[in-house]
Amino acid sequence: MSFLRTLAGAAAALTLVLAAAPLPAAAQTLRYANQGDLKSLDPYTLRETTTIAHHGQVYEGLVGRGKDLQLIPALAEKWETPEPTRWRFYLRKNVKFQSGDPFTADDVIFSADRVRAKGSDFTTVIPADAKFVKIDDHTIDVVLIKPNPILTSQWDVWYVMSKKWAEANNATAPTPAAATSPSYASLNANGTGPFRIESHQPGVKTVFKVNPDWWGKPEHNLKEIIFTPIASDATRVAALLSGEVDIIEPVPVQDIARVNGTTTASVLAGPELRTIFLGMDQIRDELLFSNIKGKNPFKDIRVREAFYKAIDIEAIKSRVMRGLSTPSALMIAPPLFKLAGDFTRPKYDLDAAKKLLADAGYPQGFEVGMDCPNDRYVNDAAICQAVVSMLARVNVKVNLNAQPKALYFAKVFKTGGFNTSFYLLGWTPGTQDSHNVMHDIMGCRDDPNSPRGATNLGGYCNKEFDKITDQVLQETDTTKRDQLIKQGFEIAAKEWAYIPLHQQALAWGVSKKVKIVQRPDNQVLPYWAVKSE
């Protein structure tokens, strides 16, 4: 049984226990540390789980997700589909932004335009051709060209901003991840959520204070959250064990036993839905970072297959991840796709990899640059270093560029020009559905006016695959839909489009004074935290 499945039941039970825990009367300060920074407060700058979780303390969407990831009402009290291509949303009344301005339909329409504007990293959350129509101040219609049964599935990460506040502060345009100077919205926040920003020093500290005017009923007992980025694994663990911080994410796998052996903290472990994978630039005629000039080795299917078969995933699991990962054959976690068991990961085969490279015209291998974050995923830099060593066995020299996530994302994402030749990335589908992976990560990015392929860093493109993706979006028969998804993944597998590695395990270090819900999407959400004195 996989690590993910083993922990799934325990995680669900834990959520129920924590949800039922009584709230102590005294308000507390929660101190939280993560390996990565909170670069921007603009909720449309970076589609990355930790950043989204931070923003979710302050901002809210029309819909949210509950403790078991089910969709729940948020700024929209309810919604309906009067016809297949029309959704109607009834907005919550008597809600105010932290500036004191009322929340209305105008803010939703403004946010729908802003999130789809140039510079946003969330352009795919709303169909480009969707029209938002104001019925009255608290009712809007979303009119589509084609039916979309999962329209709201990504809207928990689409946060609504104040039109008046953005216009007053010259913040109507989203702040790109590659921006070299901060915008007003990147340094300040104005949401409707349970907390507000007291102060924000990028790279140093961000202080959240309770929003006394929040419309909802708090399930925490906090008066403030103090977030501090701590990149060093050793320093982060030491801060937890000394009581300097209450929660850290992640706990390095090599320190899990040590933390669990203390009387002051323990590791909250569970399955994660994120898939860690490798991608290759398959679109440029010449790689940006390689000694091969005049052509692109990754355009040759034999080279892509060779790279896949040269990766010893079991060695990564045992030596790098210390058993806390589940090797994957797909670009989506098995719990999210019913037919995932029909796929088997190709075996590690060094001899086959060498022959494939020789057949492709690279018997002596070649050089290629590799981009990797060093503070985003569990053991991300160590995984990349292992890949470097494995590919060296087939005479491929990989020049590793591992850097903090803020620099990494600014370089390799769309706003940075997809400036990479070979990379490691992790992805949790915001919809909890295969379509998100097929559209955002694996879809052709050849149309600059389409949001398809917005996070397809390597430019893989197959028009038949895209056609199937579009059918998946509209198909309401679940059996037929699953078969379409399977057909699409089979196409990508035959073309060795990507190299899926594994689903990592969650590992949060939590003070024994704190109880918090751990969801499989790895969002640390203090608005569900209870801390005792």
Coordinates of C-alpha atoms in Angstrom, one line a residue:
M1 CA 0.0 0.0 0.0
S2 CA 1.4 3.4 -0.9
F3 CA 2.4 6.0 1.6
L4 CA -0.4 8.3 0.3
R5 CA -3.1 5.7 0.9
T6 CA -1.7 4.6 4.2
L7 CA -2.0 8.1 5.6
A8 CA -5.3 9.1 3.9
G9 CA -7.5 7.6 6.6
A10 CA -5.5 9.0 9.4
A11 CA -5.5 12.5 7.9
A12 CA -9.3 12.4 7.5
A13 CA -9.8 11.3 11.1
L14 CA -7.4 14.0 12.3
T15 CA -9.3 16.7 10.5
L16 CA -12.5 15.6 12.2
V17 CA -10.8 15.6 15.6
L18 CA -9.3 19.0 15.2
A19 CA -12.5 20.5 13.8
A20 CA -14.4 19.4 16.9
A21 CA -11.7 20.7 19.3
P22 CA -13.1 23.4 21.8
L23 CA -11.6 26.9 21.4
P24 CA -9.6 28.2 24.4
A25 CA -10.8 31.6 25.5
A26 CA -7.5 33.4 25.5
A27 CA -6.4 34.8 22.2
Q28 CA -2.9 33.8 21.1
T29 CA 0.0 34.7 18.8
L30 CA 0.9 32.0 16.3
R31 CA 4.4 32.0 14.9
Y32 CA 4.9 30.2 11.6
A33 CA 8.0 29.6 9.5
N34 CA 8.3 28.3 6.0
Q35 CA 11.4 27.5 3.9
G36 CA 10.2 30.0 1.3
D37 CA 9.4 33.7 1.3
L38 CA 6.2 35.6 0.8
K39 CA 7.4 37.9 -2.0
S40 CA 4.2 39.7 -3.0
L41 CA 0.8 40.4 -1.4
D42 CA -0.8 40.8 -4.8
P43 CA -3.1 37.7 -5.0
Y44 CA -2.6 37.3 -8.8
T45 CA 1.2 37.4 -8.9
L46 CA 2.2 33.8 -8.2
R47 CA 0.1 30.6 -8.4
E48 CA 2.0 28.7 -5.8
T49 CA 0.5 26.9 -2.8
T50 CA 2.3 28.5 0.0
T51 CA 1.8 32.0 -1.4
I52 CA -1.9 31.3 -2.0
A53 CA -2.3 30.1 1.6
H54 CA -0.8 33.3 2.9
H55 CA -3.1 35.4 0.7
G56 CA -6.1 33.3 1.9
Q57 CA -5.8 34.7 5.4
V58 CA -6.7 38.1 4.0
Y59 CA -8.5 37.6 0.7
E60 CA -11.5 35.4 -0.2
G61 CA -13.1 34.0 -3.3
L62 CA -16.7 33.5 -4.3
V63 CA -16.2 29.9 -3.2
G64 CA -13.8 28.3 -0.8
R65 CA -12.8 24.8 0.2
G66 CA -13.5 23.2 3.5
K67 CA -11.4 20.9 5.7
D68 CA -11.9 17.9 3.4
L69 CA -11.4 20.1 0.2
Q70 CA -15.1 20.2 -0.6
L71 CA -16.3 23.4 -2.3
I72 CA -18.2 25.6 0.1
P73 CA -19.8 29.1 -0.2
A74 CA -17.6 32.1 0.6
L75 CA -18.3 35.5 -0.8
A76 CA -21.1 33.9 -2.8
E77 CA -23.8 32.5 -0.6
K78 CA -25.1 30.2 -3.3
W79 CA -25.0 29.7 -7.0
E80 CA -27.1 27.9 -9.7
T81 CA -27.0 27.1 -13.4
P82 CA -30.3 28.3 -15.0
E83 CA -29.0 27.0 -18.3
P84 CA -25.9 25.0 -19.2
T85 CA -23.9 28.1 -20.3
R86 CA -25.1 30.5 -17.6
W87 CA -24.1 30.5 -13.9
R88 CA -25.8 32.8 -11.4
F89 CA -24.1 33.8 -8.2
Y90 CA -25.8 35.3 -5.2
L91 CA -23.3 37.4 -3.4
R92 CA -23.1 37.7 0.4
K93 CA -24.5 40.9 1.8
N94 CA -23.1 43.2 4.5
V95 CA -19.5 42.2 3.7
K96 CA -16.8 44.9 3.9
F97 CA -13.3 45.1 2.7
Q98 CA -10.8 45.9 5.4
S99 CA -10.7 49.5 4.0
G100 CA -14.4 49.8 5.1
D101 CA -15.8 49.8 1.6
P102 CA -18.7 47.4 0.9
F103 CA -18.2 44.3 -1.2
T104 CA -20.5 44.3 -4.3
A105 CA -20.8 42.8 -7.8
D106 CA -18.6 45.6 -9.2
D107 CA -15.7 44.1 -7.3
V108 CA -16.3 40.7 -8.7
I109 CA -16.4 42.0 -12.3
F110 CA -13.3 44.1 -11.7
S111 CA -11.5 41.1 -10.3
A112 CA -12.5 38.8 -13.1
D113 CA -11.0 41.3 -15.6
R114 CA -7.8 41.8 -13.5
V115 CA -7.1 38.1 -13.0
R116 CA -7.2 37.6 -16.7
A117 CA -5.0 40.5 -17.5
K118 CA -1.4 40.5 -18.7
G119 CA 1.0 39.8 -15.8
S120 CA -1.4 37.6 -13.8
D121 CA -0.3 34.1 -13.0
F122 CA -4.0 33.0 -12.6
T123 CA -5.3 33.6 -16.1
T124 CA -6.6 30.1 -16.5
V125 CA -9.0 30.1 -13.5
I126 CA -11.7 31.8 -15.6
P127 CA -12.4 31.0 -19.2
A128 CA -11.1 33.9 -21.4
D129 CA -14.5 34.2 -23.2
A130 CA -16.6 34.2 -20.0
K131 CA -18.7 37.3 -19.6
F132 CA -19.6 38.6 -16.2
V133 CA -23.0 40.4 -16.1
K134 CA -24.2 42.5 -13.2
I135 CA -27.8 41.8 -12.4
D136 CA -27.8 43.9 -9.2
D137 CA -25.3 44.8 -6.5
H138 CA -25.4 41.3 -5.1
T139 CA -26.2 39.1 -8.1
I140 CA -24.0 38.4 -11.1
D141 CA -24.3 36.0 -14.1
V142 CA -21.4 34.3 -15.7
V143 CA -22.2 33.6 -19.4
L144 CA -20.1 31.0 -21.2
I145 CA -19.7 30.0 -24.8
K146 CA -19.7 26.3 -23.9
P147 CA -20.8 24.3 -20.9
N148 CA -18.2 24.0 -18.1
P149 CA -19.3 21.7 -15.3
I150 CA -16.2 22.4 -13.3
L151 CA -16.2 26.2 -13.6
T152 CA -16.0 27.0 -9.9
S153 CA -13.4 24.3 -9.1
Q154 CA -10.5 26.7 -9.3
W155 CA -12.3 29.7 -7.8
D156 CA -11.2 29.0 -4.3
V157 CA -7.7 30.4 -5.3
W158 CA -9.2 33.3 -7.2
Y159 CA -9.5 36.0 -4.6
V160 CA -11.7 39.1 -5.0
M161 CA -10.2 42.5 -4.8
S162 CA -11.7 45.9 -4.1
K163 CA -12.2 47.9 -7.3
K164 CA -12.2 51.2 -5.5
W165 CA -9.0 50.4 -3.6
A166 CA -7.2 49.2 -6.6
E167 CA -8.1 52.3 -8.7
A168 CA -7.2 54.6 -5.8
N169 CA -3.8 53.1 -5.5
N170 CA -2.9 52.6 -9.1
A171 CA -3.1 48.8 -8.7
T172 CA -5.6 47.9 -11.4
A173 CA -3.0 45.8 -13.2
P174 CA -1.7 42.6 -11.7
T175 CA 1.9 42.5 -10.5
P176 CA 4.0 40.1 -12.6
A177 CA 6.2 37.6 -10.8
A178 CA 9.1 38.9 -12.8
A179 CA 8.5 42.6 -11.7
T180 CA 11.7 44.3 -10.7
S181 CA 10.0 46.9 -8.5
P182 CA 7.2 46.4 -6.1
S183 CA 3.7 47.7 -6.8
Y184 CA 1.3 49.0 -4.2
A185 CA -0.7 45.8 -4.3
S186 CA 2.5 43.7 -3.8
L187 CA 3.3 45.6 -0.5
N188 CA -0.3 46.2 0.8
A189 CA -3.5 44.1 1.0
N190 CA -7.2 44.9 1.3
G191 CA -9.4 41.8 1.5
T192 CA -12.6 40.6 3.2
G193 CA -11.0 37.7 5.0
P194 CA -10.5 36.8 8.7
F195 CA -7.1 38.5 9.0
R196 CA -5.5 41.7 7.8
I197 CA -1.9 42.6 7.1
E198 CA -0.4 44.7 9.9
S199 CA 3.1 44.9 8.4
H200 CA 5.0 43.2 5.5
Q201 CA 8.7 43.1 5.1
P202 CA 9.5 40.8 2.1
G203 CA 12.1 38.2 3.1
V204 CA 12.0 39.2 6.8
K205 CA 8.6 39.1 8.4
T206 CA 4.9 39.5 7.8
V207 CA 2.4 40.2 10.6
F208 CA -1.3 39.3 10.3
K209 CA -3.8 40.7 12.7
V210 CA -7.4 39.5 13.3
N211 CA -10.0 41.4 11.2
P212 CA -12.6 42.4 13.8
D213 CA -15.2 43.1 11.1
W214 CA -15.0 39.7 9.3
W215 CA -18.4 38.5 8.3
G216 CA -17.7 34.9 9.3
K217 CA -17.5 33.1 12.6
P218 CA -13.9 32.4 13.6
E219 CA -12.8 28.8 14.2
H220 CA -9.4 29.9 15.6
N221 CA -8.4 31.6 18.8
L222 CA -5.6 33.8 17.4
K223 CA -5.0 37.5 17.8
E224 CA -2.1 37.6 15.3
I225 CA 0.0 35.4 13.0
I226 CA 3.7 36.2 12.6
F227 CA 5.3 34.6 9.5
T228 CA 9.0 34.4 9.2
P229 CA 10.8 32.8 6.3
I230 CA 13.6 30.5 7.4
A231 CA 15.4 28.9 4.5
S232 CA 17.9 26.8 6.5
D233 CA 16.5 23.4 7.4
A234 CA 18.6 23.2 10.6
T235 CA 17.6 26.7 11.7
R236 CA 14.0 26.1 11.0
V237 CA 13.9 22.9 13.0
A238 CA 15.8 24.5 15.9
A239 CA 13.3 27.3 16.0
L240 CA 10.5 24.9 16.4
L241 CA 12.2 22.8 19.1
S242 CA 13.2 25.9 21.0
G243 CA 9.6 27.2 21.0
E244 CA 10.6 30.3 18.9
V245 CA 8.0 29.3 16.3
D246 CA 4.9 27.2 16.6
I247 CA 4.6 25.7 13.1
I248 CA 7.2 25.0 10.5
E249 CA 6.8 23.6 6.9
P250 CA 8.3 21.5 5.8
V251 CA 10.2 19.3 8.3
P252 CA 13.2 17.8 6.4
V253 CA 12.7 14.1 6.1
Q254 CA 15.9 13.4 8.0
D255 CA 14.6 15.4 11.0
I256 CA 11.2 13.8 11.3
A257 CA 12.2 11.2 13.9
R258 CA 14.1 13.8 15.9
V259 CA 11.1 16.1 16.1
N260 CA 8.8 13.3 17.0
G261 CA 11.2 12.3 19.8
T262 CA 10.7 15.6 21.7
T263 CA 8.2 16.6 24.3
T264 CA 7.5 20.0 22.8
A265 CA 6.6 19.3 19.1
S266 CA 5.6 16.5 16.7
V267 CA 5.3 16.0 13.0
L268 CA 1.9 16.2 11.4
A269 CA 2.2 13.9 8.4
G270 CA -0.2 13.2 5.6
P271 CA -0.6 12.5 1.9
E272 CA -0.2 15.4 -0.5
L273 CA -1.8 15.7 -3.9
R274 CA 1.1 17.5 -5.5
T275 CA 3.1 15.7 -8.2
I276 CA 6.8 16.5 -8.6
F277 CA 8.0 16.2 -12.2
L278 CA 10.7 17.0 -14.7
G279 CA 10.1 18.9 -17.9
M280 CA 12.1 19.6 -21.0
D281 CA 12.1 22.5 -23.5
Q282 CA 10.5 20.9 -26.6
I283 CA 9.5 24.1 -28.5
R284 CA 12.7 26.0 -29.2
D285 CA 14.8 25.1 -32.3
E286 CA 17.9 25.5 -30.1
L287 CA 18.1 25.2 -26.4
L288 CA 18.9 28.3 -24.4
F289 CA 21.3 26.4 -22.1
S290 CA 23.2 23.7 -23.9
N291 CA 26.4 23.0 -25.8
I292 CA 24.4 21.7 -28.7
K293 CA 23.9 24.5 -31.3
G294 CA 21.6 24.6 -34.2
K295 CA 19.1 22.1 -32.9
N296 CA 17.2 21.0 -29.8
P297 CA 17.9 17.4 -28.5
F298 CA 14.6 17.3 -26.6
K299 CA 12.7 17.5 -29.9
D300 CA 13.8 13.9 -30.4
I301 CA 11.5 11.5 -28.7
R302 CA 14.4 9.1 -28.1
V303 CA 16.2 11.7 -26.0
R304 CA 13.2 12.3 -23.9
E305 CA 12.7 8.6 -23.4
A306 CA 16.4 8.2 -22.5
F307 CA 16.2 10.9 -19.8
Y308 CA 13.1 9.2 -18.4
K309 CA 14.8 5.7 -18.2
A310 CA 18.0 7.2 -16.8
I311 CA 16.1 8.4 -13.7
D312 CA 16.2 5.8 -10.8
I313 CA 13.0 6.8 -9.0
E314 CA 13.4 4.1 -6.4
A315 CA 16.8 5.5 -5.4
I316 CA 15.3 8.9 -5.1
K317 CA 12.5 7.5 -2.9
S318 CA 14.9 5.6 -0.6
R319 CA 18.0 7.8 -0.5
V320 CA 16.6 11.3 -1.0
M321 CA 13.1 11.1 0.3
R322 CA 13.8 8.4 2.9
G323 CA 10.7 6.5 1.9
L324 CA 8.4 9.4 2.2
S325 CA 7.2 9.6 -1.4
T326 CA 5.1 7.6 -3.8
P327 CA 6.7 7.2 -7.3
S328 CA 4.2 8.2 -10.0
A329 CA 3.5 7.1 -13.6
L330 CA 1.2 10.1 -14.2
M331 CA 1.2 13.9 -13.9
I332 CA -1.6 13.7 -11.4
A333 CA -1.9 12.0 -8.0
P334 CA -3.7 8.6 -8.2
P335 CA -6.5 9.6 -5.7
L336 CA -7.6 12.3 -8.2
F337 CA -8.0 10.0 -11.2
K338 CA -10.1 6.8 -11.0
L339 CA -8.1 5.0 -13.8
A340 CA -4.6 5.9 -12.6
G341 CA -4.0 2.2 -11.8
D342 CA -4.1 1.4 -15.5
F343 CA -0.7 3.2 -15.9
T344 CA 2.6 1.7 -15.0
R345 CA 5.8 3.7 -14.6
P346 CA 8.5 2.5 -17.1
K347 CA 11.5 0.8 -15.4
Y348 CA 14.8 2.4 -14.8
D349 CA 17.1 1.1 -17.6
L350 CA 20.5 2.6 -17.9
D351 CA 21.6 0.5 -20.9
A352 CA 18.4 1.4 -22.8
A353 CA 19.0 5.1 -22.1
K354 CA 22.5 5.0 -23.4
K355 CA 21.4 3.2 -26.6
L356 CA 18.5 5.7 -27.1
L357 CA 20.9 8.6 -26.8
A358 CA 23.4 6.9 -29.3
D359 CA 20.6 6.2 -31.7
A360 CA 19.5 9.9 -31.5
G361 CA 23.1 11.0 -32.4
Y362 CA 24.4 11.7 -28.9
P363 CA 26.7 8.7 -28.1
Q364 CA 28.9 11.0 -26.0
G365 CA 25.9 12.8 -24.5
F366 CA 25.6 16.6 -24.3
E367 CA 25.4 19.4 -21.8
V368 CA 22.2 21.1 -20.6
G369 CA 21.2 23.6 -18.0
M370 CA 18.7 22.6 -15.3
D371 CA 16.5 25.0 -13.2
C372 CA 15.4 24.0 -9.8
P373 CA 14.0 25.7 -6.7
N374 CA 15.9 25.1 -3.5
D375 CA 13.2 26.2 -1.0
R376 CA 9.9 25.2 -2.4
Y377 CA 9.3 21.4 -2.4
V378 CA 10.5 18.7 0.0
N379 CA 14.2 18.1 -0.8
D380 CA 13.8 19.9 -4.1
A381 CA 17.5 20.7 -4.6
A382 CA 18.6 17.3 -3.4
I383 CA 16.3 15.7 -5.9
C384 CA 17.8 17.8 -8.7
Q385 CA 21.3 16.9 -7.5
A386 CA 20.4 13.2 -7.7
V387 CA 19.1 13.7 -11.2
V388 CA 22.3 15.4 -12.2
S389 CA 24.3 12.4 -10.9
M390 CA 22.0 9.9 -12.7
L391 CA 22.1 11.6 -16.0
A392 CA 25.9 11.8 -15.7
R393 CA 25.9 7.9 -16.0
V394 CA 24.6 8.3 -19.6
N395 CA 27.2 11.0 -20.3
V396 CA 24.7 13.9 -20.0
K397 CA 26.3 16.8 -18.1
V398 CA 23.7 18.8 -16.3
N399 CA 24.6 22.3 -15.1
L400 CA 22.3 22.8 -12.2
N401 CA 20.9 26.2 -11.3
A402 CA 19.2 25.8 -7.9
Q403 CA 17.9 29.0 -6.4
P404 CA 15.2 30.4 -4.1
K405 CA 11.6 30.0 -5.4
A406 CA 11.1 33.8 -6.0
L407 CA 14.0 33.9 -8.4
Y408 CA 13.2 30.5 -9.9
F409 CA 9.5 31.2 -10.6
A410 CA 10.4 34.7 -12.0
K411 CA 12.8 33.0 -14.4
V412 CA 10.9 30.0 -15.7
F413 CA 7.2 31.0 -15.6
K414 CA 5.4 32.8 -18.4
T415 CA 6.2 36.3 -17.1
G416 CA 9.9 35.4 -17.3
G417 CA 9.6 34.1 -20.8
F418 CA 9.8 30.4 -20.0
N419 CA 13.5 30.9 -19.6
T420 CA 14.6 27.3 -19.1
S421 CA 15.8 24.2 -20.9
F422 CA 15.2 21.5 -18.3
Y423 CA 13.5 21.9 -15.0
L424 CA 11.8 20.5 -11.9
L425 CA 8.4 21.6 -10.9
G426 CA 5.6 20.6 -8.6
W427 CA 1.9 20.9 -9.3
T428 CA -1.3 20.4 -7.4
P429 CA -4.4 20.8 -9.7
G430 CA -6.4 23.6 -8.3
T431 CA -9.6 21.9 -9.4
Q432 CA -8.6 18.5 -7.9
D433 CA -9.2 17.3 -11.5
S434 CA -7.2 16.0 -14.4
H435 CA -8.4 18.8 -16.8
N436 CA -6.4 21.3 -14.9
V437 CA -3.1 19.4 -15.5
M438 CA -4.0 18.7 -19.1
H439 CA -4.9 22.3 -19.8
D440 CA -2.4 24.3 -17.8
I441 CA 0.7 22.1 -17.7
M442 CA 0.4 19.9 -20.8
G443 CA -1.6 22.0 -23.2
C444 CA -0.1 23.8 -26.3
R445 CA 1.0 27.3 -25.5
D446 CA 1.3 28.4 -29.2
D447 CA -1.7 30.8 -29.0
P448 CA -0.6 34.0 -27.1
N449 CA -4.3 34.9 -26.7
S450 CA -5.2 31.6 -25.0
P451 CA -4.6 30.7 -21.4
R452 CA -4.0 27.1 -22.4
G453 CA -0.5 26.0 -21.4
A454 CA 0.1 28.9 -19.0
T455 CA 2.4 26.7 -16.9
N456 CA 3.7 24.5 -19.7
L457 CA 7.3 25.6 -19.2
G458 CA 8.7 23.2 -21.8
G459 CA 6.2 23.9 -24.6
Y460 CA 5.0 20.3 -25.1
C461 CA 2.3 20.4 -27.8
N462 CA 0.0 17.8 -29.3
K463 CA -3.2 19.1 -31.0
E464 CA -5.0 15.8 -30.6
F465 CA -4.2 16.0 -26.9
D466 CA -5.7 19.5 -26.7
K467 CA -8.8 18.3 -28.6
I468 CA -9.3 15.6 -25.9
T469 CA -8.7 18.2 -23.2
D470 CA -11.5 20.3 -24.5
Q471 CA -13.8 17.3 -24.6
V472 CA -12.9 16.5 -21.0
L473 CA -14.0 19.9 -19.9
Q474 CA -17.5 19.6 -21.4
E475 CA -18.2 15.9 -20.8
T476 CA -20.7 15.3 -18.0
D477 CA -20.8 11.5 -18.1
T478 CA -18.1 10.5 -15.6
T479 CA -17.4 7.1 -17.3
K480 CA -16.9 8.7 -20.7
R481 CA -14.9 11.5 -19.1
D482 CA -12.5 9.1 -17.4
Q483 CA -11.9 7.3 -20.7
L484 CA -11.1 10.6 -22.4
I485 CA -8.7 11.5 -19.7
K486 CA -7.0 8.1 -20.0
Q487 CA -6.8 8.6 -23.7
G488 CA -5.1 11.9 -23.3
F489 CA -2.6 10.6 -20.7
E490 CA -1.8 7.7 -23.0
I491 CA -0.8 10.1 -25.8
A492 CA 1.5 12.1 -23.5
A493 CA 3.1 8.9 -22.2
K494 CA 3.8 7.5 -25.7
E495 CA 5.5 10.8 -26.5
W496 CA 7.5 10.9 -23.2
A497 CA 6.2 14.4 -22.8
Y498 CA 7.2 14.7 -19.1
I499 CA 9.0 12.8 -16.4
P500 CA 6.7 12.4 -13.4
L501 CA 8.7 11.6 -10.3
H502 CA 6.5 11.2 -7.2
Q503 CA 3.9 12.6 -4.8
Q504 CA 5.8 13.9 -1.8
A505 CA 4.5 13.5 1.7
L506 CA 3.4 16.4 3.9
A507 CA 5.5 17.0 7.0
W508 CA 4.6 19.9 9.2
G509 CA 6.4 20.5 12.5
V510 CA 3.7 21.6 15.1
S511 CA 4.1 22.6 18.7
K512 CA 2.1 20.5 21.0
K513 CA 0.3 23.6 22.1
V514 CA -1.2 23.9 18.6
K515 CA -4.0 22.0 16.8
I516 CA -4.4 22.7 13.1
V517 CA -6.1 21.1 10.2
Q518 CA -3.8 19.6 7.6
R519 CA -5.4 19.3 4.1
P520 CA -3.8 17.3 1.3
D521 CA -3.2 20.4 -0.8
N522 CA -0.5 21.5 1.7
Q523 CA -2.0 24.9 2.5
V524 CA -1.1 25.9 6.0
L525 CA -4.2 27.8 7.1
P526 CA -4.0 29.4 10.6
Y527 CA -7.7 30.4 10.5
W528 CA -8.2 26.8 11.6
A529 CA -5.5 26.9 14.3
V530 CA -6.1 26.7 18.0
K531 CA -3.3 27.4 20.4
S532 CA -3.3 26.8 24.1
E533 CA -1.5 28.9 26.7

